[in-house]
Amino acid sequence: RKKLPTKLQPTDATKANKNNNNKLLVGKKLRVDWSNLELKTDLAKDVYRHMHNCSLPAYKRPWRIKNGFGMGLGSELHVYMTHIWYSMTKGGVRPISVKEWDWYDQRGCEGSKTGLSCYFTDIEGSCAAEKEKVIEWETPRKVNCLKFERPWKYQSGKPDIEELRLVRLALTEAMFASVSPLVIQEAERQLNLVFPNGAVPKDLIAMHIRWGDKLHEMELLGVEDYINTAQQMVEQHNLTSVDILLCTEDPAAVAAFKDQAPSDWNIYLDQFYVEYAPYRGNNSDYNVASNISVSLEGRAGLWALAS
């Protein structure tokens, strides 16, 4: 893991907003109660039943923090979900996350039972600890990628994309059906910081520009592609006012978008970007996000999930 400064210092602007940013602002609440959503799909219900089957042994599933190489939060959740699916179809166990994790908020999550239960209260079940059998269990390396571990077959040498999509949706549905009060409170704090008084524009275009270290894996889309797509949506829906929620972790993406977007567009910056940018700077090293999260004692995990 690349060594970062012992203490990363926020910008003066971040310091000035410290009092407001560390507490929930009085304002709008989320429109949906994310703490107890009803599962809709049969696959998501299967996931729930499996993870709540206390007759199955649990195994402590480590996060990828070995050899100084962590992963982005989304990748970590994807791999964990893959372990759930593998255990459902082949393993007969329940993966329970450990707390030793780059994205585990050490301050906000203090007292939580597992790494994930701080953020999602019910995805790992609620078996009584004294009755729970915990085993050691090794999974094949390829289990880390969902497209390699599934019960369906290849067709003409290619994966069945539709089945893969349905499984990913079901796993995500099961996880996000029980978002913790900590994440909900943080989401409401961010809502009221991004939008004045928490008032979200009626016709809002949400846009995610994935630049940053993605350049190490593929050719990045130019900012003009994003602007042209937004313009097509404006014309398609006959919008008279253009409001963009710009989500990214790359300052270069923000600068490029603001520079090329029409001057009458209203651009709102995702709060994760605002909180994270002072620590990131222009660093686009591969997987730098997990290193920065470690230096922030995992707080970036809470920011990202709430965002």
mmCIF file of C-alpha atoms in Angstrom:
data_model
loop_
_atom_site.group_PDB
_atom_site.id
_atom_site.type_symbol
_atom_site.label_atom_id
_atom_site.label_comp_id
_atom_site.label_asym_id
_atom_site.label_seq_id
_atom_site.Cartn_x
_atom_site.Cartn_y
_atom_site.Cartn_z
ATOM 1 C CA ARG A 1 0.000 0.000 0.000
ATOM 2 C CA LYS A 2 1.406 3.350 -1.005
ATOM 3 C CA LYS A 3 2.278 5.372 2.060
ATOM 4 C CA LEU A 4 0.215 8.526 2.467
ATOM 5 C CA PRO A 5 0.924 11.535 4.702
ATOM 6 C CA THR A 6 0.418 10.685 8.364
ATOM 7 C CA LYS A 7 -2.251 13.347 8.699
ATOM 8 C CA LEU A 8 -4.138 14.526 5.639
ATOM 9 C CA GLN A 9 -5.300 18.079 6.083
ATOM 10 C CA PRO A 10 -8.583 19.430 4.643
ATOM 11 C CA THR A 11 -8.744 22.721 2.811
ATOM 12 C CA ASP A 12 -9.600 25.986 4.557
ATOM 13 C CA ALA A 13 -13.070 25.856 3.013
ATOM 14 C CA THR A 14 -13.665 22.437 4.522
ATOM 15 C CA LYS A 15 -12.494 23.688 7.913
ATOM 16 C CA ALA A 16 -14.869 26.633 7.708
ATOM 17 C CA ASN A 17 -17.804 24.289 7.138
ATOM 18 C CA LYS A 18 -16.735 21.817 9.797
ATOM 19 C CA ASN A 19 -19.455 22.702 12.289
ATOM 20 C CA ASN A 20 -22.208 22.285 9.705
ATOM 21 C CA ASN A 21 -20.776 19.173 8.057
ATOM 22 C CA ASN A 22 -20.444 17.154 11.230
ATOM 23 C CA LYS A 23 -24.091 17.177 12.213
ATOM 24 C CA LEU A 24 -27.433 16.584 10.576
ATOM 25 C CA LEU A 25 -28.891 19.805 9.242
ATOM 26 C CA VAL A 26 -32.538 20.551 9.949
ATOM 27 C CA GLY A 27 -34.302 20.181 6.615
ATOM 28 C CA LYS A 28 -35.668 17.644 4.187
ATOM 29 C CA LYS A 29 -35.765 13.919 4.875
ATOM 30 C CA LEU A 30 -35.453 11.056 2.415
ATOM 31 C CA ARG A 31 -38.713 10.271 0.644
ATOM 32 C CA VAL A 32 -38.293 6.500 1.137
ATOM 33 C CA ASP A 33 -37.672 4.602 4.377
ATOM 34 C CA TRP A 34 -34.591 2.626 3.382
ATOM 35 C CA SER A 35 -34.360 0.854 6.732
ATOM 36 C CA ASN A 36 -37.001 -1.787 6.005
ATOM 37 C CA LEU A 37 -37.891 -2.111 2.336
ATOM 38 C CA GLU A 38 -40.106 -4.932 1.124
ATOM 39 C CA LEU A 39 -38.273 -7.416 -1.099
ATOM 40 C CA LYS A 40 -39.942 -7.675 -4.500
ATOM 41 C CA THR A 41 -38.068 -10.320 -6.488
ATOM 42 C CA ASP A 42 -37.987 -14.050 -5.773
ATOM 43 C CA LEU A 43 -34.203 -14.104 -6.072
ATOM 44 C CA ALA A 44 -33.843 -11.388 -3.416
ATOM 45 C CA LYS A 45 -36.162 -13.351 -1.131
ATOM 46 C CA ASP A 46 -33.979 -16.431 -1.688
ATOM 47 C CA VAL A 47 -30.942 -14.405 -0.633
ATOM 48 C CA TYR A 48 -32.753 -13.251 2.510
ATOM 49 C CA ARG A 49 -33.808 -16.790 3.452
ATOM 50 C CA HIS A 50 -30.304 -18.114 2.947
ATOM 51 C CA MET A 51 -28.619 -15.409 5.033
ATOM 52 C CA HIS A 52 -31.196 -15.889 7.826
ATOM 53 C CA ASN A 53 -30.894 -19.692 7.893
ATOM 54 C CA CYS A 54 -29.254 -20.119 11.287
ATOM 55 C CA SER A 55 -28.840 -23.854 10.731
ATOM 56 C CA LEU A 56 -26.069 -23.032 8.246
ATOM 57 C CA PRO A 57 -22.578 -22.398 9.604
ATOM 58 C CA ALA A 58 -21.133 -18.926 9.242
ATOM 59 C CA TYR A 59 -17.644 -18.098 8.091
ATOM 60 C CA LYS A 60 -15.769 -14.881 8.665
ATOM 61 C CA ARG A 61 -15.294 -13.430 5.227
ATOM 62 C CA PRO A 62 -12.215 -11.155 5.059
ATOM 63 C CA TRP A 63 -11.994 -8.069 2.887
ATOM 64 C CA ARG A 64 -9.207 -7.634 0.379
ATOM 65 C CA ILE A 65 -6.575 -5.729 2.307
ATOM 66 C CA LYS A 66 -3.692 -8.120 1.749
ATOM 67 C CA ASN A 67 -0.354 -7.154 0.192
ATOM 68 C CA GLY A 68 -1.104 -3.454 0.456
ATOM 69 C CA PHE A 69 -3.799 -3.591 -2.219
ATOM 70 C CA GLY A 70 -7.332 -2.652 -1.296
ATOM 71 C CA MET A 71 -10.312 -2.177 -3.580
ATOM 72 C CA GLY A 72 -12.951 0.439 -4.208
ATOM 73 C CA LEU A 73 -16.097 0.237 -2.094
ATOM 74 C CA GLY A 74 -18.266 -0.875 -5.017
ATOM 75 C CA SER A 75 -15.842 -3.652 -5.916
ATOM 76 C CA GLU A 76 -15.733 -4.805 -2.304
ATOM 77 C CA LEU A 77 -19.532 -5.056 -2.128
ATOM 78 C CA HIS A 78 -19.635 -6.849 -5.482
ATOM 79 C CA VAL A 79 -17.164 -9.475 -4.266
ATOM 80 C CA TYR A 80 -19.034 -9.938 -0.987
ATOM 81 C CA MET A 81 -22.299 -10.436 -2.898
ATOM 82 C CA THR A 82 -20.542 -13.001 -5.084
ATOM 83 C CA HIS A 83 -19.595 -14.942 -1.968
ATOM 84 C CA ILE A 84 -23.244 -14.946 -0.912
ATOM 85 C CA TRP A 85 -24.281 -16.345 -4.279
ATOM 86 C CA TYR A 86 -21.524 -18.927 -4.251
ATOM 87 C CA SER A 87 -22.532 -20.067 -0.769
ATOM 88 C CA MET A 88 -26.163 -20.324 -1.880
ATOM 89 C CA THR A 89 -25.432 -22.457 -4.914
ATOM 90 C CA LYS A 90 -22.400 -24.476 -3.858
ATOM 91 C CA GLY A 91 -21.108 -23.760 -0.381
ATOM 92 C CA GLY A 92 -23.913 -24.124 2.146
ATOM 93 C CA VAL A 93 -22.515 -21.468 4.484
ATOM 94 C CA ARG A 94 -23.252 -17.831 5.355
ATOM 95 C CA PRO A 95 -20.478 -15.274 4.727
ATOM 96 C CA ILE A 96 -20.193 -12.823 7.638
ATOM 97 C CA SER A 97 -17.973 -9.771 7.093
ATOM 98 C CA VAL A 98 -15.121 -8.860 9.420
ATOM 99 C CA LYS A 99 -14.477 -5.356 10.724
ATOM 100 C CA GLU A 100 -10.910 -5.164 9.396
ATOM 101 C CA TRP A 101 -11.886 -3.189 6.303
ATOM 102 C CA ASP A 102 -10.644 -0.074 4.536
ATOM 103 C CA TRP A 103 -14.196 1.289 4.282
ATOM 104 C CA TYR A 104 -15.319 0.593 7.864
ATOM 105 C CA ASP A 105 -16.008 3.894 9.633
ATOM 106 C CA GLN A 106 -14.182 3.312 12.899
ATOM 107 C CA ARG A 107 -15.923 6.194 14.665
ATOM 108 C CA GLY A 108 -19.463 5.903 13.364
ATOM 109 C CA CYS A 109 -19.507 2.095 13.376
ATOM 110 C CA GLU A 110 -18.180 1.621 16.899
ATOM 111 C CA GLY A 111 -20.093 -1.220 18.543
ATOM 112 C CA SER A 112 -21.360 -2.841 15.344
ATOM 113 C CA LYS A 113 -21.248 -6.639 15.201
ATOM 114 C CA THR A 114 -19.654 -6.979 11.762
ATOM 115 C CA GLY A 115 -18.143 -4.851 9.031
ATOM 116 C CA LEU A 116 -21.337 -4.621 7.005
ATOM 117 C CA SER A 117 -23.904 -4.501 9.819
ATOM 118 C CA CYS A 118 -22.870 -0.909 10.484
ATOM 119 C CA TYR A 119 -24.212 0.032 7.045
ATOM 120 C CA PHE A 120 -26.812 -2.698 6.323
ATOM 121 C CA THR A 121 -28.503 -3.998 9.439
ATOM 122 C CA ASP A 122 -30.095 -7.201 8.136
ATOM 123 C CA ILE A 123 -28.144 -8.564 5.160
ATOM 124 C CA GLU A 124 -26.103 -10.959 7.327
ATOM 125 C CA GLY A 125 -29.034 -12.324 9.302
ATOM 126 C CA SER A 126 -29.671 -12.101 13.032
ATOM 127 C CA CYS A 127 -28.623 -15.484 14.418
ATOM 128 C CA ALA A 128 -27.846 -15.555 18.138
ATOM 129 C CA ALA A 129 -24.089 -15.595 18.607
ATOM 130 C CA GLU A 130 -24.180 -18.359 21.201
ATOM 131 C CA LYS A 131 -26.025 -20.637 18.772
ATOM 132 C CA GLU A 132 -24.061 -19.741 15.669
ATOM 133 C CA LYS A 133 -21.465 -22.181 14.376
ATOM 134 C CA VAL A 134 -18.477 -20.397 12.856
ATOM 135 C CA ILE A 135 -16.132 -22.323 10.579
ATOM 136 C CA GLU A 136 -12.990 -21.707 8.552
ATOM 137 C CA TRP A 137 -13.730 -21.839 4.840
ATOM 138 C CA GLU A 138 -11.598 -21.192 1.777
ATOM 139 C CA THR A 139 -13.221 -20.186 -1.510
ATOM 140 C CA PRO A 140 -11.648 -20.426 -4.968
ATOM 141 C CA ARG A 141 -9.969 -17.253 -6.233
ATOM 142 C CA LYS A 142 -12.442 -16.952 -9.113
ATOM 143 C CA VAL A 143 -15.336 -16.529 -6.674
ATOM 144 C CA ASN A 144 -14.299 -12.888 -6.459
ATOM 145 C CA CYS A 145 -15.981 -12.266 -9.817
ATOM 146 C CA LEU A 146 -19.695 -12.943 -10.095
ATOM 147 C CA LYS A 147 -19.622 -13.672 -13.818
ATOM 148 C CA PHE A 148 -17.383 -16.718 -13.180
ATOM 149 C CA GLU A 149 -19.500 -18.287 -10.439
ATOM 150 C CA ARG A 150 -23.136 -18.897 -11.257
ATOM 151 C CA PRO A 151 -25.507 -21.803 -11.756
ATOM 152 C CA TRP A 152 -26.305 -21.030 -15.392
ATOM 153 C CA LYS A 153 -24.271 -22.145 -18.396
ATOM 154 C CA TYR A 154 -22.376 -20.357 -21.096
ATOM 155 C CA GLN A 155 -24.164 -19.962 -24.399
ATOM 156 C CA SER A 156 -21.835 -20.082 -27.411
ATOM 157 C CA GLY A 157 -18.888 -19.319 -25.162
ATOM 158 C CA LYS A 158 -20.466 -16.156 -23.760
ATOM 159 C CA PRO A 159 -22.064 -15.569 -20.349
ATOM 160 C CA ASP A 160 -25.811 -15.194 -20.098
ATOM 161 C CA ILE A 161 -25.889 -11.465 -19.484
ATOM 162 C CA GLU A 162 -29.570 -11.331 -18.576
ATOM 163 C CA GLU A 163 -29.223 -13.962 -15.850
ATOM 164 C CA LEU A 164 -26.141 -12.222 -14.541
ATOM 165 C CA ARG A 165 -28.044 -8.943 -14.425
ATOM 166 C CA LEU A 166 -30.937 -10.490 -12.501
ATOM 167 C CA VAL A 167 -28.628 -12.017 -9.888
ATOM 168 C CA ARG A 168 -26.766 -8.743 -9.399
ATOM 169 C CA LEU A 169 -30.054 -6.875 -9.015
ATOM 170 C CA ALA A 170 -31.355 -9.411 -6.484
ATOM 171 C CA LEU A 171 -28.212 -9.281 -4.362
ATOM 172 C CA THR A 172 -28.247 -5.476 -4.391
ATOM 173 C CA GLU A 173 -31.957 -5.439 -3.559
ATOM 174 C CA ALA A 174 -31.419 -7.736 -0.576
ATOM 175 C CA MET A 175 -28.528 -5.662 0.746
ATOM 176 C CA PHE A 176 -30.088 -2.211 0.359
ATOM 177 C CA ALA A 177 -33.415 -3.276 1.879
ATOM 178 C CA SER A 178 -32.011 -2.666 5.361
ATOM 179 C CA VAL A 179 -29.904 0.492 5.292
ATOM 180 C CA SER A 180 -28.757 1.461 8.782
ATOM 181 C CA PRO A 181 -29.877 4.599 10.656
ATOM 182 C CA LEU A 182 -26.264 5.830 10.492
ATOM 183 C CA VAL A 183 -26.258 5.798 6.674
ATOM 184 C CA ILE A 184 -29.751 7.313 6.461
ATOM 185 C CA GLN A 185 -28.782 10.159 8.767
ATOM 186 C CA GLU A 186 -25.648 10.810 6.720
ATOM 187 C CA ALA A 187 -27.683 10.728 3.485
ATOM 188 C CA GLU A 188 -30.073 13.329 4.888
ATOM 189 C CA ARG A 189 -27.146 15.479 5.993
ATOM 190 C CA GLN A 190 -25.754 15.338 2.465
ATOM 191 C CA LEU A 191 -29.166 16.016 0.917
ATOM 192 C CA ASN A 192 -29.451 19.289 2.803
ATOM 193 C CA LEU A 193 -25.919 20.338 1.919
ATOM 194 C CA VAL A 194 -26.146 19.603 -1.812
ATOM 195 C CA PHE A 195 -29.549 21.204 -2.363
ATOM 196 C CA PRO A 196 -30.617 24.455 -0.652
ATOM 197 C CA ASN A 197 -32.983 23.517 2.195
ATOM 198 C CA GLY A 198 -32.965 19.968 0.830
ATOM 199 C CA ALA A 199 -35.252 20.985 -2.045
ATOM 200 C CA VAL A 200 -34.396 18.675 -4.954
ATOM 201 C CA PRO A 201 -35.296 20.067 -8.402
ATOM 202 C CA LYS A 202 -38.311 18.367 -9.947
ATOM 203 C CA ASP A 203 -36.524 17.249 -13.125
ATOM 204 C CA LEU A 204 -33.034 16.311 -11.982
ATOM 205 C CA ILE A 205 -30.469 14.607 -14.209
ATOM 206 C CA ALA A 206 -28.087 12.491 -12.113
ATOM 207 C CA MET A 207 -24.752 11.913 -13.800
ATOM 208 C CA HIS A 208 -21.789 9.786 -12.723
ATOM 209 C CA ILE A 209 -18.461 10.491 -14.423
ATOM 210 C CA ARG A 210 -16.149 7.545 -13.765
ATOM 211 C CA TRP A 211 -12.713 8.955 -14.387
ATOM 212 C CA GLY A 212 -9.969 8.849 -11.768
ATOM 213 C CA ASP A 213 -8.066 5.565 -11.662
ATOM 214 C CA LYS A 214 -10.386 3.961 -14.246
ATOM 215 C CA LEU A 215 -7.904 5.222 -16.812
ATOM 216 C CA HIS A 216 -5.659 2.327 -15.751
ATOM 217 C CA GLU A 217 -8.298 -0.151 -16.971
ATOM 218 C CA MET A 218 -9.904 1.396 -20.042
ATOM 219 C CA GLU A 219 -10.109 4.431 -22.299
ATOM 220 C CA LEU A 220 -12.219 7.049 -20.559
ATOM 221 C CA LEU A 221 -15.255 8.672 -22.134
ATOM 222 C CA GLY A 222 -14.706 12.325 -22.901
ATOM 223 C CA VAL A 223 -16.726 14.922 -21.019
ATOM 224 C CA GLU A 224 -18.444 15.870 -24.283
ATOM 225 C CA ASP A 225 -20.117 12.439 -24.301
ATOM 226 C CA TYR A 226 -21.727 13.189 -20.947
ATOM 227 C CA ILE A 227 -22.798 16.681 -21.984
ATOM 228 C CA ASN A 228 -24.264 15.441 -25.280
ATOM 229 C CA THR A 229 -26.227 12.720 -23.444
ATOM 230 C CA ALA A 230 -27.596 15.256 -20.983
ATOM 231 C CA GLN A 231 -28.557 17.530 -23.864
ATOM 232 C CA GLN A 232 -30.464 14.655 -25.494
ATOM 233 C CA MET A 233 -32.411 14.147 -22.248
ATOM 234 C CA VAL A 234 -33.179 17.860 -22.078
ATOM 235 C CA GLU A 235 -34.622 17.776 -25.589
ATOM 236 C CA GLN A 236 -36.430 14.465 -25.092
ATOM 237 C CA HIS A 237 -38.238 15.701 -21.973
ATOM 238 C CA ASN A 238 -38.640 19.333 -23.087
ATOM 239 C CA LEU A 239 -36.893 20.656 -19.988
ATOM 240 C CA THR A 240 -36.921 24.400 -19.577
ATOM 241 C CA SER A 241 -34.550 24.318 -16.607
ATOM 242 C CA VAL A 242 -31.527 22.012 -16.618
ATOM 243 C CA ASP A 243 -30.420 20.700 -13.220
ATOM 244 C CA ILE A 244 -27.489 18.283 -13.045
ATOM 245 C CA LEU A 245 -26.349 16.291 -10.008
ATOM 246 C CA LEU A 246 -22.717 15.607 -10.873
ATOM 247 C CA CYS A 247 -21.254 12.566 -9.133
ATOM 248 C CA THR A 248 -17.545 11.795 -9.426
ATOM 249 C CA GLU A 249 -14.412 11.632 -7.310
ATOM 250 C CA ASP A 250 -12.157 13.256 -9.904
ATOM 251 C CA PRO A 251 -11.558 17.041 -9.752
ATOM 252 C CA ALA A 252 -10.524 16.938 -13.416
ATOM 253 C CA ALA A 253 -13.991 15.671 -14.339
ATOM 254 C CA VAL A 254 -15.673 18.481 -12.413
ATOM 255 C CA ALA A 255 -13.459 21.129 -13.999
ATOM 256 C CA ALA A 256 -13.967 19.749 -17.519
ATOM 257 C CA PHE A 257 -17.731 19.460 -17.124
ATOM 258 C CA LYS A 258 -18.153 22.967 -15.735
ATOM 259 C CA ASP A 259 -15.917 24.356 -18.475
ATOM 260 C CA GLN A 260 -17.876 22.775 -21.362
ATOM 261 C CA ALA A 261 -21.446 22.664 -20.045
ATOM 262 C CA PRO A 262 -23.842 25.443 -21.123
ATOM 263 C CA SER A 263 -23.670 28.400 -18.766
ATOM 264 C CA ASP A 264 -27.389 28.258 -17.920
ATOM 265 C CA TRP A 265 -27.208 24.707 -16.539
ATOM 266 C CA ASN A 266 -27.482 24.385 -12.752
ATOM 267 C CA ILE A 267 -24.770 22.001 -11.553
ATOM 268 C CA TYR A 268 -24.919 20.455 -8.076
ATOM 269 C CA LEU A 269 -21.853 18.598 -6.804
ATOM 270 C CA ASP A 270 -22.336 15.314 -5.002
ATOM 271 C CA GLN A 271 -21.417 15.699 -1.320
ATOM 272 C CA PHE A 272 -19.061 12.713 -1.410
ATOM 273 C CA TYR A 273 -16.936 14.647 -3.890
ATOM 274 C CA VAL A 274 -16.992 17.756 -1.691
ATOM 275 C CA GLU A 275 -15.923 15.827 1.426
ATOM 276 C CA TYR A 276 -13.359 13.648 -0.353
ATOM 277 C CA ALA A 277 -11.689 16.123 -2.745
ATOM 278 C CA PRO A 278 -9.499 17.922 -0.176
ATOM 279 C CA TYR A 279 -7.779 14.623 0.660
ATOM 280 C CA ARG A 280 -7.570 13.248 -2.871
ATOM 281 C CA GLY A 281 -6.183 16.233 -4.755
ATOM 282 C CA ASN A 282 -5.190 15.252 -8.306
ATOM 283 C CA ASN A 283 -4.032 11.777 -7.341
ATOM 284 C CA SER A 284 -5.276 9.174 -9.848
ATOM 285 C CA ASP A 285 -3.068 6.290 -8.705
ATOM 286 C CA TYR A 286 -4.717 2.916 -9.025
ATOM 287 C CA ASN A 287 -6.999 2.152 -6.057
ATOM 288 C CA VAL A 288 -5.923 5.311 -4.257
ATOM 289 C CA ALA A 289 -9.461 5.599 -2.837
ATOM 290 C CA SER A 290 -9.019 2.720 -0.400
ATOM 291 C CA ASN A 291 -5.711 4.163 0.809
ATOM 292 C CA ILE A 292 -7.335 7.512 1.472
ATOM 293 C CA SER A 293 -10.226 5.829 3.266
ATOM 294 C CA VAL A 294 -7.728 4.119 5.563
ATOM 295 C CA SER A 295 -6.122 7.479 6.371
ATOM 296 C CA LEU A 296 -9.616 8.777 7.235
ATOM 297 C CA GLU A 297 -10.304 5.780 9.512
ATOM 298 C CA GLY A 298 -12.903 4.477 7.069
ATOM 299 C CA ARG A 299 -15.108 7.588 7.088
ATOM 300 C CA ALA A 300 -15.095 7.636 3.269
ATOM 301 C CA GLY A 301 -17.129 4.418 3.354
ATOM 302 C CA LEU A 302 -19.985 6.168 5.133
ATOM 303 C CA TRP A 303 -19.753 9.169 2.810
ATOM 304 C CA ALA A 304 -19.899 6.971 -0.291
ATOM 305 C CA LEU A 305 -22.808 4.774 0.787
ATOM 306 C CA ALA A 306 -24.881 7.737 1.906
ATOM 307 C CA SER A 307 -24.164 9.503 -1.365
#
